[in-house]
Amino acid sequence: MDLRTATEIGKCLSNQTRMQIMEWLKEPAKNFPPHETLKHFNDGVCVTYIQEKAGLSQSTISTYLTNMEKCGLLISTRHGKWSYLKRNEEVIKRFTDFIS
């Protein structure tokens, strides 16, 4: 990981709600109900559930999640009209290795 990428990740994590989202996604089964269609968390958590739990507007959460995905912290998967997000553990590991 280079300094520029690590700095972008640091910026993404410099917000309490974004940090909370990362914490929630660490244990999705503990923090969210499974989506009624998929019934599992293999592809992550439905964006709608993240937005509801955060209690913020759809546009704010969308901006947060898009930025987190762009800097590599999240992986997005689409099933029909639903988007699911999960942590990118590989990038998180590289980031923590870089800063330690």
Short mmCIF file of N, CA and C in Angstrom, two decimals:
data_model
loop_
_atom_site.label_atom_id
_atom_site.label_comp_id
_atom_site.label_asym_id
_atom_site.label_seq_id
_atom_site.Cartn_x
_atom_site.Cartn_y
_atom_site.Cartn_z
N MET A 1 0.86 -1.18 0.00
CA MET A 1 0.00 0.00 0.00
C MET A 1 0.89 1.23 0.00
N ASP A 2 0.54 2.22 -0.79
CA ASP A 2 1.32 3.46 -0.83
C ASP A 2 0.70 4.51 0.09
N LEU A 3 1.46 5.57 0.30
CA LEU A 3 1.05 6.63 1.22
C LEU A 3 -0.24 7.31 0.77
N ARG A 4 -0.39 7.53 -0.52
CA ARG A 4 -1.59 8.19 -1.04
C ARG A 4 -2.84 7.37 -0.74
N THR A 5 -2.78 6.07 -1.00
CA THR A 5 -3.92 5.18 -0.74
C THR A 5 -4.24 5.14 0.75
N ALA A 6 -3.21 5.03 1.58
CA ALA A 6 -3.42 5.00 3.03
C ALA A 6 -4.05 6.31 3.51
N THR A 7 -3.64 7.43 2.93
CA THR A 7 -4.21 8.72 3.30
C THR A 7 -5.69 8.79 2.92
N GLU A 8 -6.04 8.29 1.74
CA GLU A 8 -7.44 8.27 1.32
C GLU A 8 -8.29 7.41 2.24
N ILE A 9 -7.75 6.27 2.64
CA ILE A 9 -8.48 5.41 3.57
C ILE A 9 -8.65 6.12 4.91
N GLY A 10 -7.60 6.78 5.37
CA GLY A 10 -7.68 7.54 6.61
C GLY A 10 -8.77 8.60 6.55
N LYS A 11 -8.89 9.28 5.41
CA LYS A 11 -9.95 10.27 5.24
C LYS A 11 -11.32 9.62 5.31
N CYS A 12 -11.45 8.45 4.68
CA CYS A 12 -12.73 7.75 4.70
C CYS A 12 -13.13 7.37 6.13
N LEU A 13 -12.15 7.08 6.94
CA LEU A 13 -12.43 6.63 8.31
C LEU A 13 -12.48 7.77 9.32
N SER A 14 -12.36 9.01 8.84
CA SER A 14 -12.30 10.15 9.75
C SER A 14 -13.67 10.69 10.15
N ASN A 15 -14.67 9.84 10.05
CA ASN A 15 -16.03 10.22 10.38
C ASN A 15 -16.61 9.14 11.28
N GLN A 16 -17.26 9.54 12.36
CA GLN A 16 -17.77 8.59 13.34
C GLN A 16 -18.77 7.60 12.73
N THR A 17 -19.65 8.08 11.87
CA THR A 17 -20.64 7.18 11.26
C THR A 17 -19.97 6.16 10.35
N ARG A 18 -19.00 6.60 9.56
CA ARG A 18 -18.30 5.66 8.67
C ARG A 18 -17.53 4.61 9.49
N MET A 19 -16.94 5.04 10.59
CA MET A 19 -16.26 4.08 11.47
C MET A 19 -17.27 3.09 12.06
N GLN A 20 -18.44 3.60 12.44
CA GLN A 20 -19.48 2.73 12.99
C GLN A 20 -19.95 1.72 11.95
N ILE A 21 -20.10 2.15 10.71
CA ILE A 21 -20.50 1.23 9.64
C ILE A 21 -19.47 0.12 9.49
N MET A 22 -18.18 0.46 9.53
CA MET A 22 -17.14 -0.56 9.43
C MET A 22 -17.24 -1.54 10.60
N GLU A 23 -17.54 -1.03 11.77
CA GLU A 23 -17.69 -1.89 12.95
C GLU A 23 -18.92 -2.80 12.79
N TRP A 24 -20.04 -2.25 12.34
CA TRP A 24 -21.24 -3.06 12.13
C TRP A 24 -20.98 -4.17 11.12
N LEU A 25 -20.29 -3.84 10.04
CA LEU A 25 -20.06 -4.81 8.98
C LEU A 25 -19.05 -5.88 9.37
N LYS A 26 -18.34 -5.65 10.45
CA LYS A 26 -17.40 -6.66 10.95
C LYS A 26 -18.15 -7.91 11.40
N GLU A 27 -19.35 -7.71 11.96
CA GLU A 27 -20.20 -8.81 12.41
C GLU A 27 -21.62 -8.59 11.91
N PRO A 28 -21.86 -8.80 10.62
CA PRO A 28 -23.17 -8.46 10.05
C PRO A 28 -24.34 -9.22 10.66
N ALA A 29 -24.15 -10.49 10.97
CA ALA A 29 -25.26 -11.28 11.53
C ALA A 29 -25.68 -10.78 12.90
N LYS A 30 -24.77 -10.17 13.63
CA LYS A 30 -25.06 -9.62 14.95
C LYS A 30 -25.75 -8.26 14.84
N ASN A 31 -25.46 -7.52 13.78
CA ASN A 31 -25.90 -6.13 13.68
C ASN A 31 -27.04 -5.86 12.70
N PHE A 32 -27.35 -6.83 11.84
CA PHE A 32 -28.38 -6.61 10.82
C PHE A 32 -29.22 -7.87 10.63
N PRO A 33 -30.47 -7.69 10.21
CA PRO A 33 -31.27 -8.86 9.82
C PRO A 33 -30.82 -9.31 8.43
N PRO A 34 -30.94 -10.61 8.13
CA PRO A 34 -30.63 -11.03 6.76
C PRO A 34 -31.69 -10.47 5.80
N HIS A 35 -31.28 -10.19 4.58
CA HIS A 35 -32.24 -9.68 3.60
C HIS A 35 -33.26 -10.77 3.31
N GLU A 36 -34.50 -10.39 3.15
CA GLU A 36 -35.59 -11.36 2.98
C GLU A 36 -35.42 -12.24 1.76
N THR A 37 -34.69 -11.79 0.75
CA THR A 37 -34.51 -12.60 -0.46
C THR A 37 -33.32 -13.54 -0.34
N LEU A 38 -32.17 -13.03 0.12
CA LEU A 38 -30.95 -13.84 0.15
C LEU A 38 -30.84 -14.74 1.36
N LYS A 39 -31.26 -14.26 2.52
CA LYS A 39 -31.22 -15.03 3.78
C LYS A 39 -29.81 -15.33 4.28
N HIS A 40 -28.78 -14.64 3.77
CA HIS A 40 -27.40 -14.84 4.23
C HIS A 40 -26.62 -13.55 4.06
N PHE A 41 -25.38 -13.55 4.53
CA PHE A 41 -24.53 -12.37 4.45
C PHE A 41 -23.30 -12.59 3.58
N ASN A 42 -23.30 -13.61 2.74
CA ASN A 42 -22.14 -13.90 1.90
C ASN A 42 -21.74 -12.71 1.04
N ASP A 43 -22.71 -11.96 0.56
CA ASP A 43 -22.44 -10.80 -0.29
C ASP A 43 -22.51 -9.50 0.48
N GLY A 44 -22.68 -9.58 1.78
CA GLY A 44 -22.72 -8.38 2.60
C GLY A 44 -24.11 -8.05 3.10
N VAL A 45 -24.28 -6.78 3.44
CA VAL A 45 -25.52 -6.28 4.03
C VAL A 45 -26.20 -5.36 3.03
N CYS A 46 -27.51 -5.46 2.95
CA CYS A 46 -28.29 -4.60 2.07
C CYS A 46 -28.09 -3.13 2.49
N VAL A 47 -27.83 -2.28 1.51
CA VAL A 47 -27.59 -0.86 1.77
C VAL A 47 -28.76 -0.23 2.53
N THR A 48 -29.97 -0.66 2.24
CA THR A 48 -31.14 -0.13 2.93
C THR A 48 -31.05 -0.35 4.43
N TYR A 49 -30.56 -1.53 4.84
CA TYR A 49 -30.43 -1.82 6.27
C TYR A 49 -29.36 -0.96 6.92
N ILE A 50 -28.28 -0.70 6.19
CA ILE A 50 -27.22 0.17 6.72
C ILE A 50 -27.77 1.57 6.93
N GLN A 51 -28.51 2.05 5.95
CA GLN A 51 -29.09 3.40 6.04
C GLN A 51 -30.07 3.50 7.21
N GLU A 52 -30.92 2.49 7.37
CA GLU A 52 -31.89 2.50 8.47
C GLU A 52 -31.19 2.50 9.83
N LYS A 53 -30.16 1.67 9.97
CA LYS A 53 -29.46 1.57 11.25
C LYS A 53 -28.71 2.86 11.57
N ALA A 54 -28.14 3.49 10.55
CA ALA A 54 -27.40 4.74 10.76
C ALA A 54 -28.33 5.90 11.08
N GLY A 55 -29.56 5.83 10.60
CA GLY A 55 -30.53 6.89 10.86
C GLY A 55 -30.24 8.18 10.11
N LEU A 56 -29.54 8.06 9.00
CA LEU A 56 -29.23 9.23 8.18
C LEU A 56 -29.98 9.15 6.86
N SER A 57 -30.01 10.24 6.14
CA SER A 57 -30.72 10.26 4.86
C SER A 57 -30.06 9.31 3.86
N GLN A 58 -30.86 8.89 2.90
CA GLN A 58 -30.36 7.99 1.86
C GLN A 58 -29.20 8.64 1.11
N SER A 59 -29.30 9.93 0.82
CA SER A 59 -28.24 10.59 0.05
C SER A 59 -26.93 10.67 0.85
N THR A 60 -27.02 10.92 2.15
CA THR A 60 -25.82 10.97 2.98
C THR A 60 -25.15 9.61 3.05
N ILE A 61 -25.93 8.57 3.34
CA ILE A 61 -25.38 7.22 3.42
C ILE A 61 -24.81 6.80 2.08
N SER A 62 -25.50 7.12 1.00
CA SER A 62 -25.01 6.78 -0.33
C SER A 62 -23.64 7.40 -0.60
N THR A 63 -23.49 8.67 -0.22
CA THR A 63 -22.20 9.34 -0.39
C THR A 63 -21.13 8.67 0.45
N TYR A 64 -21.43 8.39 1.71
CA TYR A 64 -20.47 7.73 2.59
C TYR A 64 -20.04 6.38 2.01
N LEU A 65 -21.02 5.56 1.64
CA LEU A 65 -20.71 4.21 1.17
C LEU A 65 -19.97 4.23 -0.16
N THR A 66 -20.33 5.15 -1.05
CA THR A 66 -19.62 5.27 -2.32
C THR A 66 -18.16 5.63 -2.09
N ASN A 67 -17.91 6.57 -1.20
CA ASN A 67 -16.53 6.96 -0.90
C ASN A 67 -15.75 5.81 -0.26
N MET A 68 -16.40 5.07 0.61
CA MET A 68 -15.75 3.93 1.26
C MET A 68 -15.44 2.83 0.25
N GLU A 69 -16.32 2.66 -0.72
CA GLU A 69 -16.07 1.68 -1.77
C GLU A 69 -14.93 2.14 -2.69
N LYS A 70 -14.92 3.42 -3.04
CA LYS A 70 -13.88 3.96 -3.93
C LYS A 70 -12.49 3.84 -3.32
N CYS A 71 -12.38 4.02 -2.01
CA CYS A 71 -11.06 3.90 -1.40
C CYS A 71 -10.71 2.45 -1.06
N GLY A 72 -11.60 1.52 -1.36
CA GLY A 72 -11.30 0.10 -1.25
C GLY A 72 -11.74 -0.57 0.02
N LEU A 73 -12.36 0.16 0.94
CA LEU A 73 -12.76 -0.43 2.22
C LEU A 73 -13.94 -1.38 2.09
N LEU A 74 -14.80 -1.15 1.10
CA LEU A 74 -16.01 -1.96 0.93
C LEU A 74 -16.07 -2.58 -0.45
N ILE A 75 -16.72 -3.72 -0.53
CA ILE A 75 -16.98 -4.41 -1.79
C ILE A 75 -18.48 -4.42 -2.00
N SER A 76 -18.91 -4.03 -3.19
CA SER A 76 -20.33 -3.96 -3.51
C SER A 76 -20.73 -5.11 -4.43
N THR A 77 -21.89 -5.69 -4.16
CA THR A 77 -22.47 -6.73 -5.01
C THR A 77 -23.93 -6.36 -5.23
N ARG A 78 -24.39 -6.55 -6.44
CA ARG A 78 -25.77 -6.21 -6.77
C ARG A 78 -26.56 -7.49 -7.05
N HIS A 79 -27.75 -7.57 -6.46
CA HIS A 79 -28.71 -8.65 -6.73
C HIS A 79 -30.03 -7.99 -7.07
N GLY A 80 -30.39 -8.02 -8.34
CA GLY A 80 -31.61 -7.35 -8.77
C GLY A 80 -31.52 -5.87 -8.48
N LYS A 81 -32.51 -5.35 -7.76
CA LYS A 81 -32.50 -3.92 -7.45
C LYS A 81 -31.78 -3.61 -6.14
N TRP A 82 -31.26 -4.62 -5.47
CA TRP A 82 -30.62 -4.43 -4.16
C TRP A 82 -29.10 -4.43 -4.28
N SER A 83 -28.47 -3.52 -3.54
CA SER A 83 -27.01 -3.49 -3.44
C SER A 83 -26.61 -3.96 -2.06
N TYR A 84 -25.56 -4.76 -2.00
CA TYR A 84 -25.04 -5.30 -0.76
C TYR A 84 -23.59 -4.89 -0.60
N LEU A 85 -23.20 -4.59 0.62
CA LEU A 85 -21.83 -4.18 0.89
C LEU A 85 -21.23 -5.03 1.99
N LYS A 86 -19.95 -5.33 1.81
CA LYS A 86 -19.20 -6.01 2.86
C LYS A 86 -17.81 -5.40 2.93
N ARG A 87 -17.15 -5.65 4.04
CA ARG A 87 -15.80 -5.14 4.24
C ARG A 87 -14.83 -5.84 3.30
N ASN A 88 -13.86 -5.09 2.82
CA ASN A 88 -12.78 -5.65 2.02
C ASN A 88 -11.63 -5.94 2.98
N GLU A 89 -11.64 -7.13 3.52
CA GLU A 89 -10.68 -7.49 4.57
C GLU A 89 -9.24 -7.43 4.08
N GLU A 90 -9.00 -7.70 2.81
CA GLU A 90 -7.64 -7.64 2.26
C GLU A 90 -7.10 -6.21 2.34
N VAL A 91 -7.89 -5.24 1.93
CA VAL A 91 -7.47 -3.84 1.98
C VAL A 91 -7.32 -3.38 3.42
N ILE A 92 -8.23 -3.78 4.29
CA ILE A 92 -8.14 -3.41 5.70
C ILE A 92 -6.84 -3.94 6.30
N LYS A 93 -6.48 -5.17 5.98
CA LYS A 93 -5.24 -5.77 6.48
C LYS A 93 -4.03 -5.00 5.96
N ARG A 94 -4.02 -4.68 4.67
CA ARG A 94 -2.89 -3.92 4.11
C ARG A 94 -2.77 -2.55 4.77
N PHE A 95 -3.92 -1.91 5.03
CA PHE A 95 -3.91 -0.60 5.68
C PHE A 95 -3.36 -0.70 7.10
N THR A 96 -3.84 -1.67 7.86
CA THR A 96 -3.35 -1.80 9.24
C THR A 96 -1.86 -2.18 9.27
N ASP A 97 -1.42 -3.00 8.32
CA ASP A 97 0.01 -3.31 8.23
C ASP A 97 0.81 -2.06 7.90
N PHE A 98 0.29 -1.23 7.02
CA PHE A 98 0.99 -0.01 6.61
C PHE A 98 1.16 0.96 7.77
N ILE A 99 0.13 1.11 8.59
CA ILE A 99 0.21 2.12 9.65
C ILE A 99 0.83 1.58 10.94
N SER A 100 1.08 0.28 11.01
CA SER A 100 1.68 -0.26 12.25
C SER A 100 3.17 -0.45 12.13
#
